[in-house]
Coordinates of C-alpha atoms in Angstrom, one line a residue:
X1 CA 2.5 -188.4 40.6
X2 CA 0.1 -188.3 43.6
X3 CA 2.0 -188.7 47.1
X4 CA 0.8 -191.8 48.9
X5 CA -0.1 -189.8 51.8
X6 CA -2.8 -187.9 49.7
X7 CA -4.6 -191.1 48.9
X8 CA -7.7 -191.6 51.0
X9 CA -9.7 -193.9 48.6
X10 CA -8.6 -197.2 47.0
X11 CA -10.8 -199.3 44.6
X12 CA -10.8 -203.2 44.4
X13 CA -12.1 -204.9 41.2
X14 CA -13.4 -208.5 42.4
X15 CA -15.5 -208.7 45.4
X16 CA -14.5 -212.3 46.4
X17 CA -12.7 -213.4 49.5
X18 CA -9.3 -211.6 48.6
X19 CA -10.9 -208.3 47.5
X20 CA -13.0 -208.1 50.8
X21 CA -9.8 -208.8 52.7
X22 CA -8.1 -205.9 50.9
X23 CA -10.9 -203.5 51.2
X24 CA -11.2 -204.4 54.9
X25 CA -7.3 -203.7 55.2
X26 CA -7.7 -200.3 54.0
X27 CA -11.0 -199.6 55.7
X28 CA -9.7 -200.7 59.1
X29 CA -6.6 -198.4 58.7
X30 CA -8.9 -195.5 58.1
X31 CA -9.2 -195.1 54.4
X32 CA -12.2 -195.5 52.0
X33 CA -12.6 -198.7 49.9
X34 CA -14.8 -199.5 47.0
X35 CA -15.2 -203.1 46.1
X36 CA -16.3 -203.5 42.5
X37 CA -18.6 -206.7 41.7
X38 CA -17.2 -207.1 38.0
X39 CA -19.5 -210.2 37.5
X40 CA -22.5 -209.4 35.4
X41 CA -25.6 -210.2 37.5
X42 CA -29.2 -209.2 37.5
X43 CA -30.5 -206.7 39.9
X44 CA -31.7 -209.3 42.5
X45 CA -28.5 -211.2 42.4
X46 CA -26.5 -208.2 42.5
X47 CA -28.2 -207.0 45.6
X48 CA -27.9 -210.5 47.2
X49 CA -24.1 -210.8 46.4
X50 CA -23.3 -207.1 47.9
X51 CA -25.3 -208.1 51.1
X52 CA -23.6 -211.5 51.4
X53 CA -20.1 -209.7 51.0
X54 CA -20.7 -206.9 53.5
X55 CA -22.0 -209.6 55.9
X56 CA -18.7 -211.5 55.4
X57 CA -16.7 -208.4 56.0
X58 CA -18.7 -207.6 59.0
X59 CA -18.1 -211.0 60.7
X60 CA -14.3 -210.5 60.5
X61 CA -14.8 -207.0 62.2
X62 CA -17.2 -208.7 64.9
X63 CA -14.4 -211.3 65.4
X64 CA -11.9 -208.5 66.1
X65 CA -14.3 -206.9 68.4
X66 CA -15.1 -210.3 70.3
X67 CA -11.2 -210.6 70.9
X68 CA -11.2 -207.1 72.4
X69 CA -9.0 -205.6 69.7
X70 CA -11.6 -202.9 68.9
X71 CA -14.8 -201.9 69.9
X72 CA -18.1 -202.6 68.3
X73 CA -18.3 -198.7 67.4
X74 CA -15.1 -199.1 65.6
X75 CA -16.1 -202.3 63.8
X76 CA -19.2 -200.4 62.6
X77 CA -17.0 -197.3 61.8
X78 CA -14.7 -199.5 59.6
X79 CA -17.6 -201.3 57.7
X80 CA -19.0 -198.0 56.9
X81 CA -16.0 -197.0 54.9
X82 CA -16.6 -199.8 52.5
X83 CA -18.9 -199.6 49.6
X84 CA -19.9 -202.5 47.0
X85 CA -20.9 -201.4 43.6
X86 CA -21.3 -203.1 40.1
X87 CA -19.2 -202.5 37.1
X88 CA -21.8 -199.9 35.5
X89 CA -21.7 -197.8 38.6
X90 CA -18.0 -198.0 39.0
X91 CA -17.4 -197.0 35.4
X92 CA -18.8 -193.5 35.9
X93 CA -16.3 -192.9 39.1
X94 CA -13.2 -194.9 38.2
X95 CA -11.7 -191.9 36.4
X96 CA -10.7 -190.5 40.0
X97 CA -9.2 -193.6 41.3
X98 CA -5.5 -193.3 42.1
X99 CA -4.9 -197.0 42.9
X100 CA -6.9 -199.9 41.6
X101 CA -6.3 -203.6 43.0
X102 CA -7.3 -206.3 40.6
X103 CA -8.6 -209.4 42.5
X104 CA -10.5 -211.4 40.0
X105 CA -10.3 -215.1 39.6
X106 CA -7.0 -216.7 38.4
X107 CA -8.0 -216.9 34.8
X108 CA -6.1 -215.0 32.2
X109 CA -9.2 -213.9 30.2
X110 CA -10.9 -212.6 33.3
X111 CA -8.0 -210.5 34.0
X112 CA -7.9 -209.4 30.3
X113 CA -11.5 -208.4 30.6
X114 CA -10.7 -206.2 33.7
X115 CA -7.6 -204.5 32.2
X116 CA -9.5 -203.8 28.9
X117 CA -12.1 -202.0 31.0
X118 CA -9.7 -200.2 33.3
X119 CA -8.0 -199.0 30.1
X120 CA -11.4 -197.4 29.2
X121 CA -12.5 -196.0 32.5
X122 CA -9.5 -195.4 34.6
X123 CA -6.9 -192.6 34.4
X124 CA -3.9 -193.4 32.4
X125 CA -1.8 -192.4 35.5
X126 CA -3.9 -194.8 37.9
X127 CA -1.7 -197.5 39.4
X128 CA -2.9 -200.9 38.7
X129 CA -1.8 -203.7 41.3
X130 CA -2.7 -207.1 40.5
X131 CA -3.1 -209.5 43.5
X132 CA -2.4 -212.7 41.2
X133 CA -0.5 -215.4 42.8
X134 CA -0.2 -217.2 39.4
X135 CA 0.9 -214.8 36.5
X136 CA 4.0 -212.8 36.5
X137 CA 3.9 -209.0 36.0
X138 CA 5.9 -209.3 32.9
X139 CA 3.0 -211.5 31.5
X140 CA 0.3 -209.1 32.6
X141 CA 2.0 -206.1 31.3
X142 CA 1.4 -207.6 27.8
X143 CA -2.4 -207.1 28.2
X144 CA -2.6 -203.6 29.9
X145 CA -2.5 -200.2 28.6
X146 CA 0.5 -198.2 29.9
X147 CA 2.3 -201.2 31.4
X148 CA 4.5 -199.0 33.3
X149 CA 1.8 -198.4 35.9
X150 CA 1.2 -202.1 36.4
X151 CA 2.7 -204.4 39.2
X152 CA 1.8 -207.3 41.3
X153 CA 0.7 -207.0 45.0
X154 CA 0.5 -210.4 46.4
X155 CA -1.2 -210.5 49.8
X156 CA -1.2 -213.4 52.1
X157 CA -4.5 -214.7 53.6
X158 CA -6.2 -213.4 55.7
X159 CA -5.3 -210.3 53.9
X160 CA -6.6 -208.0 56.6
X161 CA -4.5 -209.6 59.4
X162 CA -1.3 -210.7 57.5
X163 CA 1.4 -207.9 57.5
X164 CA 3.2 -209.1 54.5
X165 CA 2.5 -207.9 51.0
X166 CA 4.9 -209.1 48.1
X167 CA 5.2 -206.4 45.6
X168 CA 6.6 -207.8 42.3
X169 CA 7.8 -205.2 39.6
X170 CA 9.5 -205.5 36.3
X171 CA 12.0 -203.4 34.6
X172 CA 9.1 -201.8 32.7
X173 CA 7.4 -200.8 35.9
X174 CA 7.9 -197.1 36.7
X175 CA 10.0 -196.8 39.8
X176 CA 7.5 -194.1 41.3
X177 CA 4.7 -196.4 40.8
X178 CA 6.5 -198.9 43.1
X179 CA 7.7 -196.4 45.7
X180 CA 4.1 -194.9 45.9
X181 CA 2.3 -198.5 46.3
X182 CA 4.9 -199.4 48.9
X183 CA 4.3 -196.3 51.0
X184 CA 0.5 -196.7 50.8
X185 CA 0.9 -200.2 52.1
X186 CA 3.1 -199.0 55.0
X187 CA 0.6 -196.3 55.7
X188 CA -2.1 -198.9 56.6
X189 CA 0.4 -201.0 58.7
X190 CA 1.4 -203.6 56.1
X191 CA 5.1 -204.8 55.5
X192 CA 5.7 -204.6 51.8
X193 CA 8.8 -206.5 50.3
X194 CA 9.9 -205.8 46.6
X195 CA 10.8 -208.7 44.5
X196 CA 11.7 -209.5 40.9
X197 CA 9.0 -211.3 38.4
X198 CA 9.6 -214.8 39.6
X199 CA 7.3 -217.7 39.8
X200 CA 6.0 -218.2 43.5
X201 CA 7.5 -214.7 44.6
X202 CA 9.0 -215.2 48.1
X203 CA 6.8 -216.9 50.5
X204 CA 4.8 -219.3 48.3
X205 CA 7.9 -220.6 46.7
X206 CA 9.7 -221.3 50.3
X207 CA 6.3 -222.6 51.7
X208 CA 5.8 -225.0 48.7
X209 CA 9.2 -226.8 49.3
X210 CA 8.6 -226.7 53.2
X211 CA 5.1 -228.2 52.9
X212 CA 5.9 -230.9 50.4
X213 CA 8.8 -232.0 52.5
X214 CA 6.7 -232.3 55.5
X215 CA 4.2 -234.3 53.4
X216 CA 7.0 -236.6 52.4
X217 CA 7.9 -237.3 56.0
X218 CA 4.5 -238.5 56.7
X219 CA 4.8 -240.6 53.5
X220 CA 8.1 -242.2 54.8
X221 CA 6.8 -242.7 58.2
X222 CA 9.3 -240.5 59.7
X223 CA 6.7 -239.0 62.3
X224 CA 2.9 -238.5 62.4
X225 CA 1.3 -235.5 61.1
X226 CA 0.7 -234.3 64.6
X227 CA 4.4 -234.7 65.7
X228 CA 5.7 -233.0 62.7
X229 CA 3.4 -230.0 63.1
X230 CA 4.3 -229.8 66.7
X231 CA 8.0 -229.6 65.8
X232 CA 7.3 -226.8 63.3
X233 CA 5.2 -224.7 65.7
X234 CA 7.6 -225.1 68.6
X235 CA 10.8 -225.1 66.8
X236 CA 11.1 -224.2 63.2
X237 CA 8.5 -221.5 63.0
X238 CA 9.6 -219.9 66.3
X239 CA 13.0 -219.1 65.2
X240 CA 12.2 -217.8 61.8
X241 CA 9.7 -215.4 63.5
X242 CA 12.8 -213.5 64.8
X243 CA 15.6 -214.5 62.5
X244 CA 15.0 -214.5 58.8
X245 CA 16.2 -217.8 56.8
X246 CA 19.3 -216.0 55.5
X247 CA 20.0 -214.2 58.7
X248 CA 19.7 -217.6 60.6
X249 CA 22.3 -219.0 58.1
X250 CA 24.7 -216.2 59.1
X251 CA 23.8 -216.6 62.8
X252 CA 25.0 -220.2 62.9
X253 CA 27.2 -220.0 60.1
X254 CA 26.8 -221.2 56.4
X255 CA 29.3 -224.1 57.1
X256 CA 26.7 -225.9 59.2
X257 CA 24.2 -225.6 56.3
X258 CA 26.9 -226.5 53.8
X259 CA 27.8 -229.8 55.4
X260 CA 24.4 -230.7 56.5
X261 CA 23.1 -230.1 53.0
X262 CA 25.7 -232.6 51.5
X263 CA 24.7 -235.1 54.3
X264 CA 21.0 -234.9 53.5
X265 CA 21.6 -234.9 49.8
X266 CA 23.6 -238.1 50.1
X267 CA 20.7 -239.6 52.3
X268 CA 17.6 -238.1 50.7
X269 CA 18.4 -236.7 47.3
X270 CA 19.9 -234.0 45.3
X271 CA 17.1 -231.6 46.2
X272 CA 19.0 -231.0 49.4
X273 CA 22.5 -229.8 47.7
X274 CA 23.5 -226.4 49.0
X275 CA 22.7 -223.4 46.8
X276 CA 25.9 -222.2 44.7
X277 CA 25.8 -219.1 46.9
X278 CA 26.1 -221.0 50.1
X279 CA 29.1 -223.0 48.6
X280 CA 30.7 -219.6 47.5
X281 CA 30.3 -218.0 50.9
X282 CA 31.6 -221.0 52.4
X283 CA 34.8 -221.1 50.2
X284 CA 35.2 -217.3 50.5
X285 CA 35.2 -217.3 54.3
X286 CA 31.9 -215.3 54.3
X287 CA 30.3 -217.9 56.7
X288 CA 28.3 -215.3 58.5
X289 CA 28.3 -213.6 61.8
X290 CA 31.8 -214.8 63.3
X291 CA 33.4 -214.0 59.9
X292 CA 31.8 -210.4 59.8
X293 CA 30.2 -211.2 56.6
X294 CA 27.7 -213.6 55.0
X295 CA 24.6 -212.9 53.4
X296 CA 24.7 -209.7 55.4
X297 CA 27.7 -207.2 56.0
X298 CA 28.4 -207.1 59.9
X299 CA 31.5 -205.0 59.5
X300 CA 29.9 -201.8 61.0
X301 CA 27.5 -203.8 63.4
X302 CA 27.8 -203.8 67.1
X303 CA 27.7 -207.6 67.3
X304 CA 27.0 -207.8 71.0
X305 CA 24.1 -205.4 70.8
X306 CA 22.6 -207.2 67.7
X307 CA 22.7 -210.6 69.4
X308 CA 21.4 -209.1 72.6
X309 CA 18.5 -207.5 70.8
X310 CA 17.5 -210.7 68.7
X311 CA 17.7 -212.9 72.1
X312 CA 15.5 -210.4 73.7
X313 CA 13.0 -210.5 70.9
X314 CA 13.1 -214.3 71.0
X315 CA 12.6 -214.4 74.9
X316 CA 9.7 -212.0 74.6
X317 CA 7.9 -214.1 72.0
X318 CA 8.4 -217.2 74.2
X319 CA 7.0 -215.6 77.2
X320 CA 4.0 -214.4 75.3
X321 CA 3.2 -217.9 73.9
X322 CA 4.0 -219.5 77.2
X323 CA 6.8 -221.4 76.0
X324 CA 9.8 -219.9 77.8
X325 CA 11.9 -222.0 79.9
X326 CA 10.7 -221.9 83.7
X327 CA 13.5 -221.4 86.3
X328 CA 13.2 -224.3 88.7
X329 CA 10.4 -225.7 86.7
X330 CA 11.3 -229.3 87.4
X331 CA 10.7 -228.7 91.0
X332 CA 7.3 -227.2 90.5
X333 CA 4.3 -229.6 90.5
X334 CA 2.6 -230.2 87.3
X335 CA -0.4 -227.9 86.7
X336 CA 0.5 -225.8 89.7
X337 CA -1.4 -222.3 89.5
X338 CA 1.9 -220.5 90.4
X339 CA 3.9 -222.1 87.5
X340 CA 3.8 -219.1 85.4
X341 CA 4.8 -216.8 88.1
X342 CA 8.2 -218.7 88.7
X343 CA 9.1 -218.0 85.1
X344 CA 12.2 -215.7 84.9
X345 CA 11.2 -212.5 83.3
X346 CA 13.2 -212.1 79.9
X347 CA 14.6 -215.6 80.1
X348 CA 16.1 -216.8 76.7
X349 CA 17.5 -219.9 75.7
X350 CA 21.3 -220.4 75.2
X351 CA 21.0 -220.1 71.6
X352 CA 18.3 -218.9 69.1

């Protein structure tokens, strides 16, 4: 199997928003990307679509240039690495492709057509990564030749900016295919995580619960949409950018979550009952950091150094966002120009 470091060109079937974002992610990192417009069009419509797609990608690059992240020359260079071709033109060159991302609409028949075409045109060793957010890899492996080379690679929008890519494999997926795709994604600066074939992957599943709960609070009159979103931006979201959800449970102790969950379940319904593993950890004295074990094992961890590093990261993030506590801030007139200058460098809250 080809080493991921030797891959210099990827193919993306489906030239819509997600396909464009994936192509841009690779081109931005220095690789070539071929976008394949899989839909049948006449010559005029095909040319118009390709022009529109390239214009959309160019706008994303120009936005990065306007923000000072790249120069206009770098934007032009990245754009030059992307080609848009139709199905007929791609058929003659696809045999050389090492990795193909499938990004057509979330319709099983559309994906079946793509996989059948890839079965005819691509090499049997070509890695096929579906970007679906709807179908499990186990479902798709039933409609593809050589199912061992198929996995799902779920990108978050906007694909060219969001670091995370959720890679979902099944027992039938070749381990080498998984490792090669993971290394390729790391090469372009992404953060891949591997998960089992389960509806919602990781982020969408957690996200759906959180978003619906926020909507319920609006329904119940708990707070306005603006107040809830402020709470998320300046409370919920900040902490979990430094500590993951399970790490956060260990940090505070799962006993806190255990008792809070039972209280909320009594007041708001059984959906708040603690997960079985939370109850097990609670009863087995695996409550987290203070017990030396929880979802993570802290037996060989320098706890003081670990806590210090997390607090430092949290403090840096607050400083960057202009949200860090200001030393003597209550004594500075509101709106004073030197307010930021009084901010203690590296100041952190008492707890994360």
